[in-house]
Structures are given as structure tokens and as C-alpha cells.
Amino acid sequence: MPIASINPTTGETLKTFESLTKAQIEEKLQRASDTFRVYRETLYAERAAMMTRAAEILETEKQDLARIMTTEMGKPLKGAIGETEKCAWVCRYYAETAQQHLADMLVETDAAKSYVKFQPLGPVLAVMPWNFPFWQVFRFAAPALMTGNVGLLKHASNVPQCALAIEDIFRRAGFPEGSFQTLLVGSDAVEAILKDSRVSAATLTGSEPAGRSVAAIAGSEVKKTVLELGGSDPFIVMPSANLELAVTTAVKARTINNGQSCIAAKRFIVAKEIYAEFEERFVAEMKALTVGDPMNEATEIGPLATAQILKDVDEQVKTSVAAGAIILTGGKKLDRPGNFYEPTVLANIPKDSPAYSEEIFGPVALLFRVNDIDEAIQLANATIFGLGSSAWTNDKSERDRFIADLEAGCVFINSMVASDPRLPFGGIKNSGYGRELGEFGIREFVNIKTVSIRE
Ligand code: NAP
């Protein structure tokens, strides 16, 4: 894939970039390694001051930074501004809490003193996706840099200007040259970089095939990885739920970021008692969404990020309909320039269709009607993915069942799934392993060193 900014609203190529040469990659890897030796010795207070400065830059420049995101990948500007603010939040959160999360942990044994010490690992390669082009990077970088690691970012090839802007933020915040570097390279360069002995570990957020590949390479080198992969999250609505709120939230949960979110609700599983009413209201609200130029304040759905994603979504819907799915609204591309797809609702989804088993990365909702909670849980778990889940009920025993039995990295009751710097985030099954955020996230890329002292 060429490294290029292509405006998904117009199809216009705005800027192309040459991939780094082998010599340039070598220079950056050496700089990362040299910087790590010095940077790991800095005090938490020094790192926190720089991270707070990064937060201030994000807050002050949020309008301009948001425009870079919207121009490169098409998310509505309002959402891009919110994303920038959330990045500032994660920077402040770890500036304030890293030292406490990584404090020595005393453990009583029969030695005179024994404890656990958390130390940085070294340069970490971050392979990142375009869908939340700032957030995905900052939620890795803020804890990694606060730990004393240094970062090497291989961003998605369609968001190079976001990648360069992020590197620039850390530089202007005062982080030493080499503590956070963007590598403008294609995915074909990842293997050699990851195999380099100066790279200690890798984190990847993206598709399952990319995750498998990076994990296999890292495995062959015995290097730690964290994988945040795809999802097909269930959104279950039971009879006791607040239906009005559930429907409005369902629309938002499916269409946020133009439908391109790993934790978007994708499969709507609704109890038979309320199915007809849910379907009617949900379809009406999906139909009423304003699709258009993501720079406009009123736009709720912008274009899909690339022409390839538009093609993939269109094919998944067409194949599912050919297999027997019914279109309740939408179901086609918009007849205009750019990668626009109509907000779509499918029902009557056959088991052998892509809509049943694959992740659809666009504004396409899948409706399922179930007889009871057992069927709801069984259907929710009938997927290779296990990222997020959302269940709507005001019945205490149903709530307990969902919390206990949904196979997912998180369960949200009566709200949509969202990441939060204070809480761990990640999946099970083919959605990946390891966690980002919270205390668990910051402890992924550390040497958990056991210390035992006898007098
Ligand atoms: P993708 O194609 O896997 O791309 C993600 C990153 O991986 C890009 O930087 C890409 O580089 C790189 N890449 C692709 N193939 C690779 C390979 N074989 N070896 C090494 N690197 C490789 O993912 P996408 O389709 O753009 O992103 C959407 C997917 O990400 C969805 O499945 C979504 O659910 C998932 N996602 C998950 C989370 C989460 O937290 N769990 C969050 C956001 C998105 P190039 O751009 O150069 O190809």
C-alpha cells in the first residue's frame, strides 16, 4: 500500500510519501536504542512534566489536529476534536498515576525482604490502525513513555500526516529526540524491524491477519506482544430495558466513527417481547442520520476511510443479501464522489452469510430476534471474536448472567462499550490478548523483576 493522504470525502490524493530507506531505518533504530539507555534513568517527575506538556499541546491545538484526522480518514470533525481531548486525558492520567502503578510491590516471604520491581523493557514497536489515528497511538505511547520505554510508531499507510503530527507533539513537549519516532514504512518493513535485536517488544492494533503475522514474527524472536484485533460486539436488549435509551444508544454505538470502530456494537440481539418495537424505532433512527461532508457540524456519518473498505463492506452486504438477509434500510453506496455508504440495517441473517460470522467495518447493523436470555447469550458468544459486549436489562439476575457468561474482554450493562484510561481494555478469543490502559496496561511492557534479599 503506498504511503499517502487521500481525502476519503473527495478521493483526491493530497500528499504522497516515500518509504524510509534501510539506512534511515537503521539510523532511527540506533537512535531509539541510544536514547533508551539515557531516557530510562529520567525521573517520573521529569517524564510527567513532558507528558503534561503533550496534553497541553493537544488541548490548545485540538481544532488543527482534528482537521488532519478528518482530512485523512473522514471521521466527523466533532468526533476528531473529542478524540484529541481524550488523548490529552490519557496523557494526564498516566502523568499523574504512572509512578503509583509502577511502585515497588512488597511481598512477604521467608526472606528478609522481597518485592517486585517494574522496569522498562526498551524500544517498543507500535503497529497502529487508521480508525482512531491519534487515540490508538496515545493510549500506547502515554504509558510506554511514562514507564521509561521508547516508542517506534509504524502507523497505517493512509494516515502519514497524523503519524508525523504525533511525533511532533512529543518532540515539542520536550521528550528527547529518539524517545518517540515515526517510521514511515509499509507493512512489508515490519518483519525486519521487529527482528532487530534493538527492538524489545511490539503492540499491534488492527486486523486479525496483521496480528497473526506480527505475533508469529515476535514469537520466533521470543519477544512480548500485545494484540488488539477485530470485534463483532453484541448489543443485547431484554424486555426490562429502557427501550428509548437503548435504541438511541444502539444507533450511536453502531455508527460512531462512520461505523469503523473495533468496539462498535455490530450485532443487535433483541428479546422477542420487544423486538418489533425495537426494530421499528432503530430503523427509523438509522434512516434519519445525516450523511455528508465530515467537516460540516451537522454531519453524523462521513465517508469510509478508503475505497477498499467501501468495496469490502458493499461486498459483505451483497453476499449476505444473496444468502437470504433482508435489507430494512440502506444497503448500497451513495451515488456521489467519496467513499460513502448508506446507514444500513439487515435482518433475517443466515448462518452461512458474512454478516453472521465476519466483522463489518462500516455503518451496517445486524438485527437478531431471540426467545430468551439463554438464546441471547448463546448467539452473542457464537463468534470467533471476544472484544466488548453491551447488555440492556434492569433485572438483577439477568445482569449477573450477562456479566458471568458473555465471552468478551468487557461487559457494559445499560451503556455502550467505551474505552477509559482508568480501566483495562482488550479482548479474548480472536480479538487478541494483553491489555491496554489502567494499571494492567502500563504493566504490559515492563520487566516484572523479583527481588529477594537475605541478611
Ligand atoms: P490492518 O490492515 O491490520 O492495519 C493495521 C496496521 O497493521 C497498519 O499499520 C498496517 O499497515 C499494519 N499491517 C497490516 N498488515 C500487516 C502485516 N502483515 N504485518 C505487519 N503489519 C501489518 O487493519 P485495518 O483494517 O486498517 O484496521 C481495522 C481493523 O483494526 C479492524 O479489524 C478493527 O476491529 C481493528 N481494530 C481493533 C482495535 C482494538 O483495540 N481491538 C482498535 C481499532 C481497530 P499498512 O497500513 O501499511 O498496511
Coordinates of C-alpha atoms and ligand atoms in Angstrom, one line a residue:
M1 CA 0.0 0.0 0.0
P2 CA 1.5 3.4 -0.9
I3 CA 2.0 5.8 1.9
A4 CA -0.4 8.6 1.0
S5 CA -3.0 11.0 2.3
I6 CA -6.1 10.5 0.2
N7 CA -9.1 12.5 1.2
P8 CA -12.0 10.0 1.5
T9 CA -14.6 12.7 1.1
T10 CA -13.4 13.6 -2.4
G11 CA -11.0 10.8 -3.5
E12 CA -8.3 13.5 -4.0
T13 CA -4.7 12.5 -3.3
L14 CA -3.3 15.2 -1.1
K15 CA 0.2 14.1 -0.5
T16 CA 2.4 11.0 -1.0
F17 CA 5.4 10.0 1.0
E18 CA 8.5 7.8 0.2
S19 CA 9.0 4.9 2.5
L20 CA 12.1 5.2 4.7
T21 CA 15.3 3.6 3.2
K22 CA 17.1 0.8 5.0
A23 CA 19.8 3.3 6.1
Q24 CA 17.2 5.7 7.5
I25 CA 15.5 2.8 9.4
E26 CA 18.9 1.8 10.8
E27 CA 19.6 5.3 12.0
K28 CA 16.2 5.5 13.8
L29 CA 16.6 2.1 15.4
Q30 CA 20.1 3.1 16.7
R31 CA 18.7 6.5 17.9
A32 CA 15.9 4.6 19.8
S33 CA 18.4 2.3 21.4
D34 CA 20.8 5.1 22.4
T35 CA 18.0 7.2 23.7
F36 CA 16.6 4.4 25.8
R37 CA 19.8 4.0 27.8
V38 CA 19.6 7.6 28.9
Y39 CA 15.8 8.1 29.0
R40 CA 15.2 5.1 31.3
E41 CA 17.1 6.9 34.0
T42 CA 14.9 10.0 34.0
L43 CA 12.7 10.7 37.0
Y44 CA 9.0 10.2 36.9
A45 CA 8.6 13.9 37.7
E46 CA 10.6 14.8 34.6
R47 CA 8.6 12.4 32.4
A48 CA 5.3 13.7 33.9
A49 CA 6.2 17.3 33.2
M50 CA 6.8 16.4 29.5
M51 CA 3.6 14.3 29.3
T52 CA 1.6 17.1 30.8
R53 CA 3.0 19.5 28.2
A54 CA 1.9 17.0 25.5
A55 CA -1.6 17.2 26.9
E56 CA -1.5 21.0 26.8
I57 CA -0.4 20.9 23.1
L58 CA -3.3 18.5 22.3
E59 CA -5.8 20.7 24.1
T60 CA -4.5 24.0 22.6
E61 CA -4.3 22.7 19.0
K62 CA -7.3 20.4 19.0
Q63 CA -9.0 22.1 16.1
D64 CA -6.0 21.9 13.8
L65 CA -5.1 18.3 14.8
A66 CA -8.7 17.2 14.3
R67 CA -8.7 18.6 10.8
I68 CA -5.7 16.5 9.9
M69 CA -7.5 13.4 11.1
T70 CA -10.8 14.2 9.3
T71 CA -9.0 15.1 6.1
E72 CA -7.0 11.8 6.1
M73 CA -9.6 9.3 7.2
G74 CA -13.0 11.0 7.1
K75 CA -14.3 10.9 10.7
P76 CA -16.8 13.7 11.6
L77 CA -14.8 16.7 12.8
K78 CA -16.7 16.8 16.1
G79 CA -15.5 13.2 16.8
A80 CA -12.0 14.1 15.9
I81 CA -11.9 17.0 18.3
G82 CA -13.3 14.7 21.0
E83 CA -10.5 12.2 20.1
T84 CA -7.9 14.8 20.6
E85 CA -9.3 15.7 24.0
K86 CA -9.3 12.1 25.0
C87 CA -5.6 11.8 24.1
A88 CA -4.9 14.8 26.4
W89 CA -6.8 12.9 29.1
V90 CA -4.7 9.7 28.8
C91 CA -1.5 11.8 28.9
R92 CA -2.6 13.5 32.1
Y93 CA -3.9 10.2 33.6
Y94 CA -0.5 8.5 33.2
A95 CA 1.5 11.6 34.1
E96 CA -0.4 11.5 37.4
T97 CA -0.6 7.8 38.1
A98 CA 2.4 6.0 36.4
Q99 CA 4.6 6.2 39.5
Q100 CA 2.0 4.7 41.7
H101 CA 1.1 1.9 39.2
L102 CA 4.8 1.0 38.9
A103 CA 5.8 1.4 42.6
D104 CA 7.8 -1.4 44.1
M105 CA 5.4 -4.1 45.5
L106 CA 6.4 -5.6 48.8
V107 CA 5.6 -9.4 49.2
E108 CA 6.0 -11.2 52.5
T109 CA 8.2 -14.4 52.1
D110 CA 10.7 -16.1 54.4
A111 CA 13.5 -13.8 53.0
A112 CA 14.4 -10.7 55.0
K113 CA 12.8 -8.6 52.2
S114 CA 11.2 -9.5 49.0
Y115 CA 9.5 -7.3 46.5
V116 CA 8.6 -6.8 42.8
K117 CA 10.2 -4.0 40.8
F118 CA 8.9 -2.8 37.5
Q119 CA 11.5 -1.7 34.9
P120 CA 11.2 -0.5 31.3
L121 CA 11.9 -3.0 28.5
G122 CA 13.4 -0.8 25.8
P123 CA 12.2 0.3 22.3
V124 CA 8.6 -0.9 21.6
L125 CA 7.3 -1.1 18.1
A126 CA 3.7 0.1 17.8
V127 CA 1.8 -1.0 14.6
M128 CA -1.3 1.1 14.6
P129 CA -4.5 1.5 12.6
W130 CA -6.1 4.5 10.9
N131 CA -9.6 4.4 12.5
F132 CA -8.7 6.3 15.7
P133 CA -5.4 7.6 14.3
F134 CA -4.5 9.7 17.4
W135 CA -6.2 7.7 20.2
Q136 CA -4.8 4.3 19.4
V137 CA -1.3 5.8 19.4
F138 CA -1.6 7.8 22.5
R139 CA -3.1 5.0 24.6
F140 CA 0.1 3.1 23.8
A141 CA 2.5 6.0 24.0
A142 CA 1.5 7.7 27.2
P143 CA 2.0 4.6 29.5
A144 CA 5.0 3.4 27.5
L145 CA 6.9 6.7 27.8
M146 CA 5.9 7.2 31.4
T147 CA 7.4 3.7 32.1
G148 CA 10.7 4.7 30.6
N149 CA 10.3 2.8 27.4
V150 CA 10.8 4.5 24.0
G151 CA 8.4 4.2 21.1
L152 CA 8.7 3.4 17.4
L153 CA 5.4 4.0 15.5
K154 CA 4.6 2.2 12.3
H155 CA 1.2 3.9 11.6
A156 CA -1.3 2.8 8.9
S157 CA -0.2 3.9 5.4
N158 CA -3.3 6.1 4.9
V159 CA -2.6 8.4 7.9
P160 CA 1.0 9.6 7.5
Q161 CA 0.3 13.2 8.4
C162 CA -1.3 12.1 11.7
A163 CA 1.8 10.0 12.3
L164 CA 4.1 12.9 11.7
A165 CA 1.9 15.3 13.8
I166 CA 2.1 12.9 16.8
E167 CA 5.9 12.6 16.6
D168 CA 6.0 16.4 16.5
I169 CA 3.8 16.7 19.6
F170 CA 6.1 14.6 21.7
R171 CA 9.2 16.5 20.4
R172 CA 7.6 19.8 21.2
A173 CA 6.6 18.5 24.6
G174 CA 10.3 18.1 25.4
F175 CA 10.8 14.4 25.1
P176 CA 14.3 13.7 23.9
E177 CA 14.9 13.0 20.2
G178 CA 14.6 9.2 19.8
S179 CA 12.1 8.6 22.6
F180 CA 9.2 8.6 20.1
Q181 CA 9.8 8.2 16.4
T182 CA 7.5 7.7 13.5
L183 CA 8.8 5.2 10.9
L184 CA 7.1 6.0 7.5
V185 CA 7.2 2.4 6.2
G186 CA 4.8 -0.1 4.7
S187 CA 3.8 -3.3 6.4
D188 CA 6.5 -5.2 4.4
A189 CA 9.1 -3.5 6.5
V190 CA 7.7 -4.7 9.9
E191 CA 9.4 -8.1 9.9
A192 CA 12.9 -6.8 9.7
I193 CA 12.3 -4.1 12.3
L194 CA 10.7 -6.5 14.7
K195 CA 13.5 -9.0 14.3
D196 CA 16.1 -6.3 15.0
S197 CA 17.7 -7.0 18.4
R198 CA 17.4 -3.4 19.4
V199 CA 13.5 -3.7 19.4
S200 CA 12.3 -5.3 22.6
A201 CA 8.6 -5.8 22.1
A202 CA 5.6 -5.0 19.9
T203 CA 2.0 -3.9 20.2
L204 CA -0.4 -4.1 17.3
T205 CA -3.9 -2.8 16.9
G206 CA -5.5 -3.8 13.7
S207 CA -6.9 -6.8 11.8
E208 CA -6.6 -10.4 12.7
P209 CA -4.2 -11.3 9.8
A210 CA -1.9 -8.5 10.7
G211 CA -2.0 -9.6 14.3
R212 CA -1.2 -13.2 13.5
S213 CA 1.8 -12.1 11.3
V214 CA 3.3 -9.8 13.9
A215 CA 2.7 -12.3 16.7
A216 CA 4.4 -15.1 14.7
I217 CA 7.5 -13.0 14.0
A218 CA 7.7 -11.8 17.6
G219 CA 7.2 -15.4 18.7
S220 CA 10.1 -16.6 16.6
E221 CA 12.3 -13.9 18.3
V222 CA 10.8 -14.6 21.8
K223 CA 9.5 -11.0 22.1
K224 CA 6.4 -9.9 24.1
T225 CA 3.4 -8.7 22.1
V226 CA 0.0 -7.2 22.9
L227 CA -2.7 -7.6 20.2
E228 CA -5.8 -5.5 19.9
L229 CA -7.7 -7.0 17.0
G230 CA -11.2 -7.0 15.5
G231 CA -14.5 -7.5 17.1
S232 CA -18.2 -8.2 16.4
D233 CA -19.6 -6.9 19.6
P234 CA -23.1 -8.0 20.7
F235 CA -25.6 -5.4 22.0
I236 CA -28.4 -7.3 23.8
V237 CA -31.7 -5.8 24.7
M238 CA -34.0 -7.5 27.2
P239 CA -37.7 -6.7 28.0
S240 CA -37.0 -4.8 31.2
A241 CA -34.6 -2.3 29.5
N242 CA -35.2 1.4 29.0
L243 CA -36.1 0.9 25.3
E244 CA -35.9 4.5 24.2
L245 CA -32.4 4.9 25.6
A246 CA -31.3 1.5 24.3
V247 CA -32.4 2.4 20.8
T248 CA -30.7 5.8 20.7
T249 CA -27.5 4.3 22.2
A250 CA -27.7 1.4 19.7
V251 CA -27.6 3.8 16.8
K252 CA -24.6 5.7 18.2
A253 CA -22.8 2.5 19.2
R254 CA -23.1 1.2 15.6
T255 CA -22.3 4.4 13.7
I256 CA -19.6 6.1 15.8
N257 CA -16.6 6.9 13.6
N258 CA -18.6 6.1 10.5
G259 CA -19.1 2.6 11.7
Q260 CA -15.4 1.8 11.8
S261 CA -14.7 1.0 15.4
C262 CA -13.4 -2.3 16.9
I263 CA -15.8 -1.9 19.8
A264 CA -18.8 -0.7 17.8
A265 CA -21.9 -2.7 18.6
K266 CA -22.3 -4.8 15.5
R267 CA -24.9 -7.5 16.3
F268 CA -28.1 -6.4 17.9
I269 CA -29.8 -9.3 19.8
V270 CA -33.3 -8.4 20.9
A271 CA -35.8 -10.3 23.1
K272 CA -38.9 -11.3 21.2
E273 CA -41.3 -9.4 23.5
I274 CA -39.8 -6.0 22.4
Y275 CA -38.3 -6.9 19.0
A276 CA -40.9 -5.3 16.8
E277 CA -40.8 -2.0 18.6
F278 CA -37.0 -2.0 18.8
E279 CA -36.8 -2.8 15.1
E280 CA -39.2 0.0 14.1
R281 CA -37.5 2.7 16.2
F282 CA -34.0 1.6 15.4
V283 CA -34.6 1.5 11.6
A284 CA -36.2 5.0 11.8
E285 CA -33.3 6.5 13.7
M286 CA -30.7 4.9 11.3
K287 CA -32.6 6.3 8.3
A288 CA -32.7 9.7 9.8
L289 CA -28.9 10.1 10.2
T290 CA -27.2 12.9 8.3
V291 CA -24.6 11.6 5.9
G292 CA -22.2 14.0 4.3
D293 CA -19.0 16.1 4.4
P294 CA -17.4 15.2 7.8
M295 CA -16.1 18.8 8.1
N296 CA -19.8 20.0 8.5
E297 CA -21.0 20.4 12.0
A298 CA -24.3 18.7 11.2
T299 CA -22.8 15.5 9.7
E300 CA -23.3 12.3 11.7
I301 CA -21.8 9.9 9.2
G302 CA -18.9 10.7 6.9
P303 CA -17.2 8.5 4.2
L304 CA -15.4 5.2 4.9
A305 CA -11.7 5.7 5.2
T306 CA -10.6 4.1 2.0
A307 CA -12.0 2.9 -1.3
Q308 CA -11.1 -0.7 -0.4
I309 CA -13.1 -0.6 2.8
L310 CA -16.1 0.7 0.9
K311 CA -15.7 -2.2 -1.6
D312 CA -15.4 -4.7 1.2
V313 CA -18.5 -3.5 3.1
D314 CA -20.5 -3.4 -0.1
E315 CA -19.5 -7.0 -1.0
Q316 CA -20.2 -8.3 2.6
V317 CA -23.8 -6.8 2.4
K318 CA -24.4 -8.1 -1.2
T319 CA -23.3 -11.6 -0.4
S320 CA -25.3 -11.7 2.8
V321 CA -28.4 -10.5 1.0
A322 CA -27.8 -13.1 -1.7
A323 CA -27.7 -15.7 1.1
G324 CA -31.1 -14.6 2.4
A325 CA -30.6 -11.5 4.6
I326 CA -33.2 -8.8 4.3
I327 CA -32.4 -5.1 4.0
L328 CA -34.6 -2.9 6.3
T329 CA -32.8 0.3 5.3
G330 CA -29.8 1.3 3.2
G331 CA -27.8 -1.4 1.6
K332 CA -25.8 0.5 -1.0
K333 CA -23.1 3.0 -1.8
L334 CA -24.1 6.6 -2.2
D335 CA -24.1 8.0 -5.7
R336 CA -21.6 10.8 -5.1
P337 CA -17.8 11.1 -5.1
G338 CA -16.0 9.8 -2.0
N339 CA -16.4 6.5 0.0
F340 CA -19.9 7.0 1.2
Y341 CA -22.1 4.0 2.3
E342 CA -25.8 4.3 3.4
P343 CA -26.5 3.6 7.1
T344 CA -27.9 0.0 6.8
V345 CA -29.9 -2.4 8.8
L346 CA -30.1 -6.1 8.0
A347 CA -32.4 -8.7 9.5
N348 CA -33.1 -12.4 8.9
I349 CA -29.3 -13.1 8.7
P350 CA -28.4 -16.7 7.7
K351 CA -25.7 -18.5 9.5
D352 CA -23.7 -19.1 6.3
S353 CA -23.5 -15.4 5.4
P354 CA -20.6 -12.9 6.0
A355 CA -22.9 -10.8 8.1
Y356 CA -23.3 -13.6 10.6
S357 CA -19.6 -14.5 11.1
E358 CA -17.4 -11.6 9.9
E359 CA -16.7 -8.2 11.3
I360 CA -18.3 -5.5 9.1
F361 CA -16.3 -2.3 9.4
G362 CA -18.9 0.3 8.3
P363 CA -22.4 1.6 9.2
V364 CA -24.1 -1.8 8.9
A365 CA -26.2 -3.1 11.8
L366 CA -27.3 -6.7 12.1
L367 CA -30.6 -7.5 13.9
F368 CA -31.4 -10.8 15.6
R369 CA -34.6 -11.9 17.5
V370 CA -34.2 -14.3 20.4
N371 CA -36.7 -16.1 22.6
D372 CA -34.9 -15.8 26.0
I373 CA -31.7 -15.0 27.8
D374 CA -30.2 -18.4 27.1
E375 CA -30.5 -17.9 23.4
A376 CA -29.2 -14.3 23.6
I377 CA -26.0 -15.4 25.4
Q378 CA -25.5 -18.4 23.1
L379 CA -25.9 -16.2 20.0
A380 CA -23.7 -13.4 21.5
N381 CA -20.9 -16.0 22.1
A382 CA -21.3 -17.7 18.7
T383 CA -18.4 -15.7 17.1
I384 CA -14.6 -16.0 16.9
F385 CA -14.3 -12.6 18.5
G386 CA -14.5 -11.6 22.1
L387 CA -13.8 -7.9 22.4
G388 CA -16.6 -5.9 24.0
S389 CA -20.3 -6.6 24.9
S390 CA -23.2 -4.5 26.0
A391 CA -26.4 -5.8 27.6
W392 CA -29.5 -3.8 28.4
T393 CA -31.7 -5.0 31.3
N394 CA -33.0 -3.9 34.7
D395 CA -33.4 -7.4 36.0
K396 CA -30.7 -8.2 38.6
S397 CA -30.4 -11.9 37.8
E398 CA -30.2 -11.3 34.1
R399 CA -27.4 -8.7 34.7
D400 CA -25.5 -11.3 36.7
R401 CA -25.9 -13.9 33.9
F402 CA -24.5 -11.5 31.3
I403 CA -21.5 -10.5 33.5
A404 CA -20.7 -14.1 34.2
D405 CA -21.4 -15.7 30.8
L406 CA -20.6 -13.3 28.0
E407 CA -17.3 -14.2 26.4
A408 CA -15.7 -10.8 26.0
G409 CA -12.9 -8.6 27.4
C410 CA -15.6 -6.3 28.9
V411 CA -19.3 -6.2 29.7
F412 CA -21.1 -2.9 29.8
I413 CA -24.6 -3.0 31.4
N414 CA -27.1 -0.4 30.2
S415 CA -24.4 1.6 28.3
M416 CA -22.3 1.3 25.2
V417 CA -18.8 0.0 25.3
A418 CA -16.2 2.7 25.5
S419 CA -12.5 2.8 26.5
D420 CA -11.4 4.8 29.5
P421 CA -7.8 5.5 30.6
R422 CA -8.6 4.2 34.1
L423 CA -10.0 0.8 33.0
P424 CA -8.2 -2.1 31.3
F425 CA -9.1 -2.6 27.6
G426 CA -8.6 -5.6 25.4
G427 CA -10.1 -8.8 24.1
I428 CA -10.2 -12.6 24.3
K429 CA -10.5 -15.3 21.6
N430 CA -9.5 -13.9 18.1
S431 CA -9.9 -10.3 19.4
G432 CA -6.4 -10.5 20.8
Y433 CA -4.6 -10.7 24.1
G434 CA -3.0 -8.4 26.6
R435 CA -4.5 -5.2 27.9
E436 CA -4.0 -1.5 27.3
L437 CA -4.9 1.3 29.8
G438 CA -5.3 1.3 33.5
E439 CA -2.8 -0.4 35.8
F440 CA -2.9 -3.6 33.7
G441 CA -2.0 -1.7 30.5
I442 CA 1.1 0.1 31.9
R443 CA 2.4 -3.2 33.2
E444 CA 2.5 -5.0 29.8
F445 CA 5.8 -3.6 28.6
V446 CA 7.9 -3.9 31.8
N447 CA 10.3 -6.3 33.3
I448 CA 8.5 -7.6 36.4
K449 CA 11.6 -8.1 38.4
T450 CA 11.5 -10.3 41.5
V451 CA 13.9 -9.2 44.2
S452 CA 14.7 -11.4 47.2
I453 CA 17.2 -10.3 49.9
R454 CA 18.5 -12.4 52.7
E455 CA 20.5 -10.9 55.5
Ligands
NAP1 P1 -4.8 -3.6 9.3 O1 -4.9 -3.7 7.9 O2 -4.4 -4.8 10.1 O3 -3.8 -2.4 9.6 C1 -3.4 -2.1 10.9 C2 -1.9 -1.8 10.9 O4 -1.2 -3.0 10.7 C3 -1.4 -0.8 9.8 O5 -0.4 -0.1 10.3 C4 -1.0 -1.8 8.7 O6 0.0 -1.2 7.9 C5 -0.4 -2.9 9.5 N1 -0.3 -4.2 8.9 C6 -1.2 -4.7 8.0 N2 -0.8 -5.9 7.6 C7 0.3 -6.2 8.3 C8 1.2 -7.3 8.3 N3 1.0 -8.4 7.6 N4 2.4 -7.2 9.1 C9 2.6 -6.1 9.8 N5 1.8 -5.0 9.8 C10 0.7 -5.1 9.1 O7 -6.1 -3.1 10.0 P2 -7.2 -2.1 9.4 O8 -8.1 -3.0 8.5 O9 -6.6 -0.9 8.8 O10 -8.0 -1.7 10.7 C11 -9.2 -2.2 11.1 C12 -9.1 -3.4 12.0 O11 -8.5 -3.0 13.2 C13 -10.4 -3.9 12.4 O12 -10.4 -5.3 12.4 C14 -10.6 -3.4 13.8 O13 -11.6 -4.0 14.5 C15 -9.3 -3.4 14.3 N6 -9.1 -2.5 15.5 C16 -9.0 -3.1 16.7 C17 -8.9 -2.3 17.8 C18 -8.8 -2.8 19.2 O14 -8.4 -2.1 20.1 N7 -9.0 -4.1 19.4 C19 -8.9 -0.9 17.6 C20 -9.1 -0.4 16.4 C21 -9.1 -1.2 15.3 P3 -0.5 -0.7 6.4 O15 -1.5 0.4 6.6 O16 0.8 -0.2 5.8 O17 -1.0 -1.8 5.7

